[in-house]
DNA sequence: CAGTGGTCTAGACCACCCC
DNA sequence: GGGTGGTCTAGACCACTGA
């Protein structure tokens, strides 16, 4: 990549740097290739390391770069499209092996979830923790909140994962009447970050799903997707359009 | 909080700061209230200003804070939910006054859009630029790419906005056969940033919509939503569930 | 004008990975 | 080990806002 001069314009240096690097990535680097380290790059562009890092952070947020401590900065592959319904797999993860059930505990859900579930404050619900994999990499973690009233027959096994699967099995026996979703930006808490192989505070897309059954909100799922590597897709709203490549 | 780890893991200062500030926002501040300036806050917590800013950036990304140069840092209101279909308003913005048509030009669309439209590379298409408002504030900008073949009768007016409305009118006369969407994280380019009253590089949610008609992709919309203030909602997939508050 | 957040610098040390 | 990115500091100056 050429060491272009940074002319003095009203444009911030880090932003100009981002553009220059972005173009270099397009033309001179292959996916997976390792970039020079930050100190060298900063010297090459004649800026402080902090300024260079601002540009790299932008590019990482955009899914162009992947940085790993102790390893280096590499060119990221294009984002993977992960389907986030609403599709045929009405209940969460039915007929799908992309989700792995990790655990199930009984908790008092956070306030926003209580509002969606319309349970009484302080009431305990099942919380099934799952991880979604794609090409062997974890792309999302999820907490599925299921009031005990929704799944009266769920087994009370000792093993959390087994118990979680039992809750899910019960769920699928219900007639799903509808669902709705919301997507917003968040930052990964410590535990989510660890599961997603990211640092705390990493940008994530939070998908909140409400599942309706028996005329009320039967469950609420809060899924946390890596924002750098994922593009959330919402399937065709009409089956006609399946031909487009 | 009782559960201490066996070995106290060194949590980054900025992350701890984020947590402390977040709790303070919950308990001691009202929406719209102005925080102390960054230099004072940094001194109060005994950290460098850059470290404090890292914490503030997190909170701003999460939609908890709003910072404006020359003014100060204020407590942000809860995110507004903006509907992003697929709803009855099948074609973009039909029966909706939340969108304002700004302009219409003929361009050769960027490569990803060309791929979605399946037009020949280098072919010109109409590009309608619109802005979405919510409570008087701009929340999104959009570029709607419409191949000339889709809207043969669109007026060739001089005024860009009039021309854009003409293209949209033509669109709505077509039978919409379906649409699909994708959501991903991006950073605002200079012009989008200006329209959204943000700085370049601000985090945005990019919604890409394909509209299908006449057995092919009739239009592609690329909408850019402010990630700090918006929660994208996807309407009920079944009308049964309209009772939940 | 004074005060705010935004940008930038030149260092330092730490946590992690791999050889 | 030596090399990487991650955190942190203590300054400086700039761009913008509003009185």
Short mmCIF file of C-alpha atoms (C1' of nucleotides) in Angstrom, two decimals:
data_model
loop_
_atom_site.label_atom_id
_atom_site.label_comp_id
_atom_site.label_asym_id
_atom_site.label_seq_id
_atom_site.Cartn_x
_atom_site.Cartn_y
_atom_site.Cartn_z
CA UNK A 1 0.00 0.00 0.00
CA UNK A 2 1.35 3.42 -0.87
CA UNK A 3 2.24 5.91 1.82
CA UNK A 4 -0.11 8.63 0.70
CA UNK A 5 0.41 12.06 2.15
CA UNK A 6 -2.16 13.29 4.60
CA UNK A 7 -3.06 16.76 3.37
CA UNK A 8 -4.39 19.20 5.90
CA UNK A 9 -8.11 19.29 5.28
CA UNK A 10 -11.06 19.83 7.60
CA UNK A 11 -11.46 16.06 7.48
CA UNK A 12 -10.18 14.29 10.60
CA UNK A 13 -6.98 12.37 10.05
CA UNK A 14 -8.39 9.11 11.31
CA UNK A 15 -11.29 9.35 8.90
CA UNK A 16 -9.06 10.01 5.93
CA UNK A 17 -6.87 7.16 7.09
CA UNK A 18 -9.88 4.88 7.22
CA UNK A 19 -10.68 5.70 3.61
CA UNK A 20 -7.13 5.18 2.43
CA UNK A 21 -6.85 1.88 4.26
CA UNK A 22 -10.25 0.77 3.03
CA UNK A 23 -9.21 1.31 -0.57
CA UNK A 24 -5.92 -0.46 0.06
CA UNK A 25 -7.84 -3.42 1.46
CA UNK A 26 -9.95 -3.58 -1.69
CA UNK A 27 -7.07 -3.46 -4.11
CA UNK A 28 -4.00 -4.84 -2.44
CA UNK A 29 -5.00 -7.38 0.18
CA UNK A 30 -6.58 -10.79 0.15
CA UNK A 31 -8.96 -12.14 2.77
CA UNK A 32 -7.01 -13.52 5.71
CA UNK A 33 -3.87 -11.61 4.90
CA UNK A 34 -2.01 -10.08 7.84
CA UNK A 35 -1.48 -6.31 7.95
CA UNK A 36 1.70 -4.71 9.27
CA UNK A 37 1.54 -4.12 13.00
CA UNK A 38 0.06 -0.92 14.40
CA UNK A 39 3.36 0.72 15.27
CA UNK A 40 4.72 0.24 11.78
CA UNK A 41 1.51 1.39 10.13
CA UNK A 42 1.35 4.50 12.29
CA UNK A 43 4.96 5.35 11.43
CA UNK A 44 4.32 4.76 7.75
CA UNK A 45 1.41 7.20 7.73
CA UNK A 46 3.13 9.66 10.03
CA UNK A 47 0.49 9.62 12.74
CA UNK A 48 0.36 8.61 16.37
CA UNK A 49 -0.58 5.05 17.10
CA UNK A 50 -3.79 6.17 18.80
CA UNK A 51 -4.89 7.92 15.64
CA UNK A 52 -4.18 4.91 13.51
CA UNK A 53 -6.10 2.77 15.97
CA UNK A 54 -9.14 4.99 15.56
CA UNK A 55 -9.12 4.21 11.86
CA UNK A 56 -8.65 0.49 12.49
CA UNK A 57 -11.51 0.47 14.97
CA UNK A 58 -13.80 1.91 12.32
CA UNK A 59 -12.79 -0.72 9.82
CA UNK A 60 -13.21 -3.48 12.36
CA UNK A 61 -16.69 -2.21 13.19
CA UNK A 62 -17.50 -2.32 9.50
CA UNK A 63 -16.39 -5.92 9.34
CA UNK A 64 -13.39 -5.21 7.13
CA UNK A 65 -10.71 -6.14 9.64
CA UNK A 66 -10.25 -8.64 12.40
CA UNK A 67 -7.84 -7.87 15.24
CA UNK A 68 -6.65 -10.33 17.82
CA UNK A 69 -4.39 -9.53 20.73
CA UNK A 70 -1.06 -11.28 20.54
CA UNK A 71 -1.67 -12.24 16.92
CA UNK A 72 -2.22 -9.28 14.65
CA UNK A 73 -4.66 -7.61 12.31
CA UNK A 74 -6.04 -9.58 9.39
CA UNK A 75 -8.39 -8.86 6.51
CA UNK A 76 -11.83 -10.16 7.42
CA UNK A 77 -13.98 -12.25 5.10
CA UNK A 78 -17.31 -10.77 4.00
CA UNK A 79 -19.97 -10.82 6.67
CA UNK A 80 -21.99 -13.98 6.93
CA UNK A 81 -25.72 -13.69 6.53
CA UNK A 82 -27.53 -15.31 9.44
CA UNK A 83 -31.23 -15.89 9.12
CA UNK A 84 -33.36 -14.36 11.82
CA UNK A 85 -36.80 -15.40 10.61
CA UNK A 86 -39.69 -15.04 10.81
CA UNK A 87 -39.54 -18.25 8.81
CA UNK A 88 -41.07 -21.71 8.93
CA UNK A 89 -39.02 -22.55 11.99
CA UNK A 90 -41.60 -20.82 14.05
CA UNK A 91 -40.45 -21.78 17.50
CA UNK A 92 -36.84 -20.99 18.21
CA UNK A 93 -34.40 -23.33 16.55
CA UNK A 94 -36.85 -25.98 15.53
CA UNK A 95 -35.49 -28.28 12.83
CA UNK A 96 -32.23 -26.41 13.13
CA UNK A 97 -28.94 -27.66 14.42
CA UNK A 98 -27.26 -24.27 14.43
CA UNK A 99 -28.21 -23.67 18.05
CA UNK A 100 -26.56 -25.42 20.97
CA UNK A 101 -28.36 -25.48 24.31
CA UNK A 102 -25.91 -24.60 27.07
CA UNK A 103 -27.83 -24.25 30.26
CA UNK A 104 -31.12 -23.51 31.96
CA UNK A 105 -31.63 -21.67 35.21
CA UNK A 106 -34.52 -20.05 37.01
CA UNK A 107 -34.14 -16.30 37.27
CA UNK A 108 -36.06 -13.11 37.76
CA UNK A 109 -35.70 -11.54 34.33
CA UNK A 110 -34.48 -7.98 33.77
CA UNK A 111 -37.06 -5.23 33.80
CA UNK A 112 -37.50 -4.84 30.03
CA UNK A 113 -38.17 -8.56 29.67
CA UNK A 114 -40.65 -8.50 32.53
CA UNK A 115 -42.53 -5.79 30.68
CA UNK A 116 -42.68 -7.88 27.52
CA UNK A 117 -43.71 -11.05 29.32
CA UNK A 118 -46.25 -9.18 31.45
CA UNK A 119 -45.39 -11.40 34.40
CA UNK A 120 -45.47 -10.01 37.89
CA UNK A 121 -42.24 -8.32 38.96
CA UNK A 122 -39.99 -10.67 40.87
CA UNK A 123 -41.59 -13.79 39.38
CA UNK A 124 -39.19 -16.56 38.41
CA UNK A 125 -39.01 -17.81 34.84
CA UNK A 126 -36.90 -20.41 33.07
CA UNK A 127 -33.91 -18.87 31.32
CA UNK A 128 -32.47 -21.10 28.62
CA UNK A 129 -29.02 -20.08 27.46
CA UNK A 130 -28.05 -21.09 23.95
CA UNK A 131 -25.24 -20.44 21.51
CA UNK A 132 -25.57 -20.20 17.77
CA UNK A 133 -22.80 -21.52 15.58
CA UNK A 134 -22.01 -20.83 11.97
CA UNK A 135 -19.19 -22.58 10.18
CA UNK A 136 -17.97 -23.75 13.56
CA UNK A 137 -17.70 -20.23 14.96
CA UNK A 138 -20.02 -18.86 17.64
CA UNK A 139 -21.98 -15.97 16.16
CA UNK A 140 -24.62 -15.38 18.80
CA UNK A 141 -25.66 -16.11 22.34
CA UNK A 142 -29.26 -16.11 23.45
CA UNK A 143 -31.25 -16.02 26.61
CA UNK A 144 -34.73 -17.39 26.16
CA UNK A 145 -37.10 -16.46 28.94
CA UNK A 146 -39.97 -18.90 29.38
CA UNK A 147 -42.48 -18.45 32.22
CA UNK A 148 -43.12 -21.67 34.10
CA UNK A 149 -46.79 -21.30 33.22
CA UNK A 150 -45.94 -21.74 29.55
CA UNK A 151 -44.20 -25.12 29.96
CA UNK A 152 -45.81 -26.86 32.93
CA UNK A 153 -44.44 -30.28 32.04
CA UNK A 154 -40.79 -29.45 31.54
CA UNK A 155 -38.54 -32.00 33.21
CA UNK A 156 -36.76 -30.95 36.38
CA UNK A 157 -33.48 -32.60 35.52
CA UNK A 158 -30.27 -31.84 37.35
CA UNK A 159 -28.27 -31.10 34.24
CA UNK A 160 -28.88 -27.55 33.00
CA UNK A 161 -28.48 -28.37 29.32
CA UNK A 162 -30.85 -31.30 29.56
CA UNK A 163 -33.35 -29.15 31.37
CA UNK A 164 -33.05 -26.49 28.70
CA UNK A 165 -33.76 -28.99 25.95
CA UNK A 166 -36.75 -30.18 27.91
CA UNK A 167 -38.13 -26.65 28.10
CA UNK A 168 -37.61 -26.18 24.37
CA UNK A 169 -39.36 -29.48 23.66
CA UNK A 170 -42.33 -28.36 25.69
CA UNK A 171 -42.42 -25.04 23.89
CA UNK A 172 -42.68 -26.68 20.51
CA UNK A 173 -45.81 -28.52 21.52
CA UNK A 174 -47.64 -25.23 21.80
CA UNK A 175 -49.47 -23.64 18.92
CA UNK A 176 -47.41 -20.59 17.94
CA UNK A 177 -49.72 -17.72 17.05
CA UNK A 178 -47.20 -15.12 16.03
CA UNK A 179 -43.97 -13.39 16.84
CA UNK A 180 -42.38 -10.02 16.47
CA UNK A 181 -38.84 -8.78 16.56
CA UNK A 182 -36.74 -5.74 17.28
CA UNK A 183 -33.09 -5.11 16.44
CA UNK A 184 -30.83 -2.62 18.15
CA UNK A 185 -27.18 -1.94 18.77
CA UNK A 186 -25.62 -2.95 22.06
CA UNK A 187 -22.29 -3.69 23.61
CA UNK A 188 -21.38 -7.17 24.81
CA UNK A 189 -21.36 -7.77 28.55
CA UNK A 190 -18.46 -9.70 29.99
CA UNK A 191 -20.02 -13.18 29.69
CA UNK A 192 -21.49 -12.68 26.24
CA UNK A 193 -18.17 -11.25 25.08
CA UNK A 194 -16.32 -14.32 26.29
CA UNK A 195 -18.70 -16.70 24.55
CA UNK A 196 -18.43 -14.75 21.32
CA UNK A 197 -14.64 -14.60 21.54
CA UNK A 198 -14.68 -10.82 21.82
CA UNK A 199 -13.61 -8.23 24.36
CA UNK A 200 -16.13 -6.65 26.71
CA UNK A 201 -17.87 -3.73 25.06
CA UNK A 202 -17.69 -5.21 21.58
CA UNK A 203 -20.48 -4.03 19.31
CA UNK A 204 -23.33 -6.51 19.04
CA UNK A 205 -26.74 -6.59 17.41
CA UNK A 206 -29.39 -7.43 19.95
CA UNK A 207 -32.48 -9.16 18.59
CA UNK A 208 -35.48 -9.26 20.90
CA UNK A 209 -38.17 -11.73 19.88
CA UNK A 210 -41.60 -12.13 21.38
CA UNK A 211 -43.38 -15.44 20.88
CA UNK A 212 -47.14 -15.43 21.14
CA UNK A 213 -49.19 -18.46 22.09
CA UNK A 214 -52.43 -19.09 23.96
CA UNK A 215 -53.36 -15.47 23.40
CA UNK A 216 -50.40 -14.03 25.30
CA UNK A 217 -46.65 -13.64 25.26
CA UNK A 218 -45.41 -17.16 25.86
CA UNK A 219 -41.67 -16.48 25.69
CA UNK A 220 -39.14 -13.77 25.02
CA UNK A 221 -35.77 -14.35 23.41
CA UNK A 222 -32.86 -11.94 23.64
CA UNK A 223 -30.19 -12.86 21.09
CA UNK A 224 -26.81 -11.18 20.88
CA UNK A 225 -25.07 -11.34 17.51
CA UNK A 226 -21.50 -10.29 16.72
CA UNK A 227 -21.96 -7.06 14.80
CA UNK A 228 -18.60 -7.27 13.08
CA UNK A 229 -19.12 -10.63 11.42
CA UNK A 230 -22.88 -10.92 11.00
CA UNK A 231 -25.49 -9.55 8.64
CA UNK A 232 -28.96 -10.37 9.92
CA UNK A 233 -31.30 -11.51 7.18
CA UNK A 234 -35.07 -11.68 7.29
CA UNK A 235 -36.40 -14.31 4.95
CA UNK A 236 -38.65 -13.66 1.98
CA UNK A 237 -42.04 -12.35 2.90
CA UNK A 238 -43.36 -14.03 -0.23
CA UNK A 239 -42.17 -17.35 -1.69
CA UNK A 240 -42.31 -16.02 -5.25
CA UNK A 241 -38.93 -14.43 -5.02
CA UNK A 242 -36.62 -17.35 -4.55
CA UNK A 243 -34.88 -17.17 -7.89
CA UNK A 244 -32.59 -14.19 -7.30
CA UNK A 245 -29.00 -15.35 -6.85
CA UNK B 1 -22.96 -7.62 45.03
CA UNK B 2 -21.65 -10.74 46.67
CA UNK B 3 -20.29 -13.11 44.04
CA UNK B 4 -16.60 -12.39 43.93
CA UNK B 5 -14.28 -14.41 41.75
CA UNK B 6 -11.51 -16.46 43.27
CA UNK B 7 -8.92 -14.36 41.50
CA UNK B 8 -9.94 -10.78 40.89
CA UNK B 9 -9.76 -10.43 37.15
CA UNK B 10 -8.38 -7.02 36.19
CA UNK B 11 -11.33 -5.31 34.60
CA UNK B 12 -10.40 -2.41 32.33
CA UNK B 13 -10.92 0.95 34.00
CA UNK B 14 -13.12 2.29 31.22
CA UNK B 15 -15.40 -0.71 31.51
CA UNK B 16 -15.78 -0.37 35.23
CA UNK B 17 -16.38 3.32 34.70
CA UNK B 18 -19.09 2.54 32.18
CA UNK B 19 -20.86 0.36 34.73
CA UNK B 20 -20.60 2.94 37.50
CA UNK B 21 -21.86 5.71 35.25
CA UNK B 22 -24.63 3.53 33.92
CA UNK B 23 -25.92 2.87 37.40
CA UNK B 24 -25.63 6.53 38.27
CA UNK B 25 -27.70 7.38 35.20
CA UNK B 26 -30.40 4.98 36.34
CA UNK B 27 -30.64 6.29 39.85
CA UNK B 28 -29.52 9.89 39.92
CA UNK B 29 -30.24 11.50 36.58
CA UNK B 30 -33.34 12.40 34.63
CA UNK B 31 -33.71 12.29 30.87
CA UNK B 32 -32.29 15.44 29.32
CA UNK B 33 -30.21 16.32 32.33
CA UNK B 34 -26.70 17.64 31.64
CA UNK B 35 -23.70 15.77 33.02
CA UNK B 36 -20.58 17.49 34.34
CA UNK B 37 -18.06 18.15 31.60
CA UNK B 38 -15.49 15.54 30.66
CA UNK B 39 -12.54 17.20 32.39
CA UNK B 40 -14.41 17.44 35.67
CA UNK B 41 -15.73 13.89 35.43
CA UNK B 42 -12.28 12.53 34.67
CA UNK B 43 -10.82 14.35 37.65
CA UNK B 44 -13.64 13.15 39.88
CA UNK B 45 -12.94 9.52 38.98
CA UNK B 46 -9.20 9.96 39.01
CA UNK B 47 -8.63 8.88 35.41
CA UNK B 48 -7.31 10.51 32.28
CA UNK B 49 -9.82 12.23 30.07
CA UNK B 50 -9.23 9.71 27.29
CA UNK B 51 -10.19 6.86 29.59
CA UNK B 52 -13.33 8.61 30.70
CA UNK B 53 -14.19 9.27 27.07
CA UNK B 54 -13.93 5.55 26.31
CA UNK B 55 -16.63 4.93 28.89
CA UNK B 56 -18.80 7.74 27.55
CA UNK B 57 -18.45 6.43 24.02
CA UNK B 58 -19.78 3.05 25.14
CA UNK B 59 -22.76 4.65 26.82
CA UNK B 60 -23.46 6.81 23.80
CA UNK B 61 -23.36 3.74 21.56
CA UNK B 62 -25.85 2.08 23.87
CA UNK B 63 -28.16 5.04 23.52
CA UNK B 64 -27.80 6.12 27.14
CA UNK B 65 -26.03 9.41 26.50
CA UNK B 66 -26.09 12.13 23.91
CA UNK B 67 -23.00 14.28 23.37
CA UNK B 68 -22.88 17.47 21.36
CA UNK B 69 -19.76 19.46 20.70
CA UNK B 70 -19.87 22.90 22.21
CA UNK B 71 -22.88 21.99 24.32
CA UNK B 72 -22.27 19.05 26.63
CA UNK B 73 -23.32 15.53 27.50
CA UNK B 74 -26.95 14.86 28.32
CA UNK B 75 -28.96 11.84 29.37
CA UNK B 76 -30.65 10.39 26.29
CA UNK B 77 -34.32 9.38 26.19
CA UNK B 78 -35.10 5.69 25.56
CA UNK B 79 -34.60 4.58 21.99
CA UNK B 80 -37.52 5.10 19.67
CA UNK B 81 -38.91 2.06 17.91
CA UNK B 82 -39.10 2.62 14.18
CA UNK B 83 -41.07 0.16 12.13
CA UNK B 84 -39.17 -1.48 9.31
CA UNK B 85 -41.88 -3.75 7.92
CA UNK B 86 -42.58 -6.02 6.25
CA UNK B 87 -46.01 -4.55 6.84
CA UNK B 88 -49.03 -3.53 4.80
CA UNK B 89 -47.12 -0.60 3.40
CA UNK B 90 -45.59 -2.95 0.91
CA UNK B 91 -43.94 -0.43 -1.36
CA UNK B 92 -41.65 1.96 0.41
CA UNK B 93 -43.40 4.66 2.34
CA UNK B 94 -46.86 4.13 0.91
CA UNK B 95 -49.58 5.71 3.04
CA UNK B 96 -46.84 7.06 5.24
CA UNK B 97 -45.80 10.63 5.76
CA UNK B 98 -42.70 9.79 7.77
CA UNK B 99 -40.51 9.84 4.66
CA UNK B 100 -39.51 13.01 2.86
CA UNK B 101 -38.29 12.74 -0.73
CA UNK B 102 -35.17 14.84 -1.16
CA UNK B 103 -33.79 14.18 -4.58
CA UNK B 104 -33.49 11.85 -7.52
CA UNK B 105 -30.46 11.36 -9.71
CA UNK B 106 -29.30 8.79 -12.23
CA UNK B 107 -26.27 6.88 -11.06
CA UNK B 108 -24.36 3.67 -11.56
CA UNK B 109 -25.05 1.94 -8.26
CA UNK B 110 -22.32 0.50 -6.02
CA UNK B 111 -21.24 -3.06 -6.70
CA UNK B 112 -23.29 -4.77 -3.95
CA UNK B 113 -26.46 -3.11 -5.22
CA UNK B 114 -25.68 -4.07 -8.81
CA UNK B 115 -25.46 -7.66 -7.65
CA UNK B 116 -28.86 -7.46 -5.98
CA UNK B 117 -30.52 -5.75 -8.90
CA UNK B 118 -28.87 -8.09 -11.39
CA UNK B 119 -28.47 -5.22 -13.82
CA UNK B 120 -25.47 -5.06 -16.10
CA UNK B 121 -22.42 -3.40 -14.53
CA UNK B 122 -22.23 0.26 -15.43
CA UNK B 123 -25.96 0.53 -16.18
CA UNK B 124 -27.66 3.68 -14.91
CA UNK B 125 -30.56 3.49 -12.48
CA UNK B 126 -32.70 6.07 -10.72
CA UNK B 127 -31.49 6.80 -7.21
CA UNK B 128 -34.13 8.39 -5.02
CA UNK B 129 -32.79 9.93 -1.85
CA UNK B 130 -35.17 10.19 1.06
CA UNK B 131 -35.07 11.10 4.73
CA UNK B 132 -37.17 9.58 7.46
CA UNK B 133 -38.36 11.73 10.30
CA UNK B 134 -39.65 10.79 13.71
CA UNK B 135 -40.90 13.38 16.17
CA UNK B 136 -39.36 16.03 13.93
CA UNK B 137 -35.88 14.50 14.10
CA UNK B 138 -34.21 12.79 11.15
CA UNK B 139 -33.68 9.13 12.04
CA UNK B 140 -32.69 7.67 8.70
CA UNK B 141 -31.58 8.42 5.19
CA UNK B 142 -32.28 6.13 2.29
CA UNK B 143 -31.12 5.57 -1.23
CA UNK B 144 -33.67 3.71 -3.29
CA UNK B 145 -32.25 2.27 -6.48
CA UNK B 146 -34.85 1.77 -9.22
CA UNK B 147 -33.82 0.54 -12.66
CA UNK B 148 -35.31 2.57 -15.47
CA UNK B 149 -36.90 -0.61 -16.78
CA UNK B 150 -39.01 -0.82 -13.63
CA UNK B 151 -40.61 2.62 -14.01
CA UNK B 152 -40.78 3.43 -17.73
CA UNK B 153 -43.30 6.22 -17.32
CA UNK B 154 -41.62 8.23 -14.58
CA UNK B 155 -41.69 11.95 -15.36
CA UNK B 156 -38.44 13.57 -16.39
CA UNK B 157 -38.96 16.72 -14.39
CA UNK B 158 -36.16 19.17 -13.69
CA UNK B 159 -36.68 19.24 -9.95
CA UNK B 160 -35.03 16.26 -8.28
CA UNK B 161 -37.58 15.92 -5.50
CA UNK B 162 -40.49 16.05 -7.94
CA UNK B 163 -38.78 13.48 -10.08
CA UNK B 164 -38.25 11.25 -7.06
CA UNK B 165 -41.92 11.40 -6.15
CA UNK B 166 -42.76 10.54 -9.72
CA UNK B 167 -40.57 7.44 -9.57
CA UNK B 168 -42.18 6.39 -6.30
CA UNK B 169 -45.66 6.90 -7.77
CA UNK B 170 -44.76 4.67 -10.68
CA UNK B 171 -43.39 2.03 -8.33
CA UNK B 172 -46.63 1.79 -6.43
CA UNK B 173 -48.55 0.95 -9.55
CA UNK B 174 -46.66 -2.32 -9.81
CA UNK B 175 -47.83 -5.49 -8.17
CA UNK B 176 -45.39 -6.13 -5.30
CA UNK B 177 -44.66 -9.83 -5.07
CA UNK B 178 -42.41 -9.87 -2.06
CA UNK B 179 -39.49 -8.31 -0.29
CA UNK B 180 -36.65 -9.31 1.94
CA UNK B 181 -34.40 -7.45 4.28
CA UNK B 182 -30.99 -7.54 5.87
CA UNK B 183 -29.68 -5.51 8.79
CA UNK B 184 -26.04 -4.85 9.54
CA UNK B 185 -23.84 -2.41 11.38
CA UNK B 186 -22.12 0.35 9.47
CA UNK B 187 -20.54 3.72 9.98
CA UNK B 188 -22.05 6.86 8.53
CA UNK B 189 -20.33 8.39 5.51
CA UNK B 190 -19.85 12.14 5.48
CA UNK B 191 -23.13 13.01 3.74
CA UNK B 192 -25.29 10.58 5.69
CA UNK B 193 -23.70 11.79 8.89
CA UNK B 194 -24.57 15.39 8.09
CA UNK B 195 -28.18 14.56 7.32
CA UNK B 196 -28.49 12.58 10.54
CA UNK B 197 -26.85 15.33 12.59
CA UNK B 198 -23.95 13.08 13.53
CA UNK B 199 -20.20 13.06 13.00
CA UNK B 200 -18.64 10.96 10.25
CA UNK B 201 -18.11 7.43 11.40
CA UNK B 202 -21.12 7.39 13.69
CA UNK B 203 -22.58 3.92 14.18
CA UNK B 204 -25.61 3.27 11.98
CA UNK B 205 -27.86 0.34 11.25
CA UNK B 206 -27.98 -0.32 7.52
CA UNK B 207 -31.17 -1.95 6.27
CA UNK B 208 -31.02 -3.38 2.76
CA UNK B 209 -34.41 -4.15 1.24
CA UNK B 210 -35.10 -5.96 -1.99
CA UNK B 211 -38.47 -5.40 -3.65
CA UNK B 212 -39.68 -8.09 -6.00
CA UNK B 213 -42.12 -7.46 -8.84
CA UNK B 214 -42.67 -8.88 -12.30
CA UNK B 215 -40.70 -11.94 -11.26
CA UNK B 216 -37.47 -10.07 -10.58
CA UNK B 217 -35.82 -7.56 -8.29
CA UNK B 218 -37.60 -4.32 -9.12
CA UNK B 219 -35.83 -2.05 -6.65
CA UNK B 220 -33.29 -2.06 -3.85
CA UNK B 221 -33.40 0.27 -0.88
CA UNK B 222 -30.44 1.02 1.36
CA UNK B 223 -31.59 2.75 4.54
CA UNK B 224 -29.24 4.13 7.15
CA UNK B 225 -30.65 4.48 10.66
CA UNK B 226 -29.02 6.21 13.63
CA UNK B 227 -27.93 3.32 15.83
CA UNK B 228 -27.82 5.38 18.99
CA UNK B 229 -31.43 6.53 18.93
CA UNK B 230 -33.27 3.84 17.00
CA UNK B 231 -34.60 0.37 17.72
CA UNK B 232 -35.74 -1.28 14.51
CA UNK B 233 -39.01 -3.15 14.90
CA UNK B 234 -40.44 -5.77 12.60
CA UNK B 235 -44.20 -5.92 12.79
CA UNK B 236 -46.21 -8.92 13.91
CA UNK B 237 -45.95 -11.88 11.62
CA UNK B 238 -49.48 -12.84 12.63
CA UNK B 239 -52.35 -10.45 13.35
CA UNK B 240 -53.53 -12.49 16.34
CA UNK B 241 -51.00 -10.93 18.65
CA UNK B 242 -52.04 -7.32 18.66
CA UNK B 243 -53.23 -7.16 22.23
CA UNK B 244 -49.88 -7.06 24.00
CA UNK B 245 -49.14 -3.57 25.26
"C1'" DC C 1 -16.06 35.47 24.63
"C1'" DA C 2 -15.59 31.20 27.72
"C1'" DG C 3 -16.81 26.48 27.82
"C1'" DT C 4 -17.84 22.25 25.59
"C1'" DG C 5 -16.71 17.97 23.19
"C1'" DG C 6 -13.51 16.25 19.17
"C1'" DT C 7 -8.88 15.30 17.59
"C1'" DC C 8 -4.10 14.24 18.14
"C1'" DT C 9 0.40 13.31 20.22
"C1'" DA C 10 4.30 10.54 22.34
"C1'" DG C 11 5.09 8.10 25.36
"C1'" DA C 12 4.30 3.81 28.98
"C1'" DC C 13 2.88 -0.61 30.62
"C1'" DC C 14 -0.09 -4.77 30.38
"C1'" DA C 15 -2.31 -9.21 28.57
"C1'" DC C 16 -2.01 -12.41 25.33
"C1'" DC C 17 -0.13 -15.63 21.66
"C1'" DC C 18 3.20 -18.42 19.60
"C1'" DC C 19 7.77 -20.05 19.01
"C1'" DG D 1 11.46 -15.12 24.69
"C1'" DG D 2 9.77 -11.36 21.32
"C1'" DG D 3 5.90 -9.53 19.04
"C1'" DT D 4 1.09 -8.38 18.90
"C1'" DG D 5 -2.96 -5.62 20.09
"C1'" DG D 6 -5.32 -3.45 24.49
"C1'" DT D 7 -5.21 0.03 28.06
"C1'" DC D 8 -3.86 4.33 30.08
"C1'" DT D 9 -1.66 8.82 30.81
"C1'" DA D 10 -0.98 13.97 30.60
"C1'" DG D 11 -0.71 16.95 28.05
"C1'" DA D 12 -2.02 20.14 23.51
"C1'" DC D 13 -4.81 22.29 20.11
"C1'" DC D 14 -9.10 22.62 17.22
"C1'" DA D 15 -14.25 23.23 16.09
"C1'" DC D 16 -18.27 24.32 17.67
"C1'" DT D 17 -22.01 26.39 20.70
"C1'" DG D 18 -24.30 29.86 23.10
"C1'" DA D 19 -24.47 33.92 26.01
#
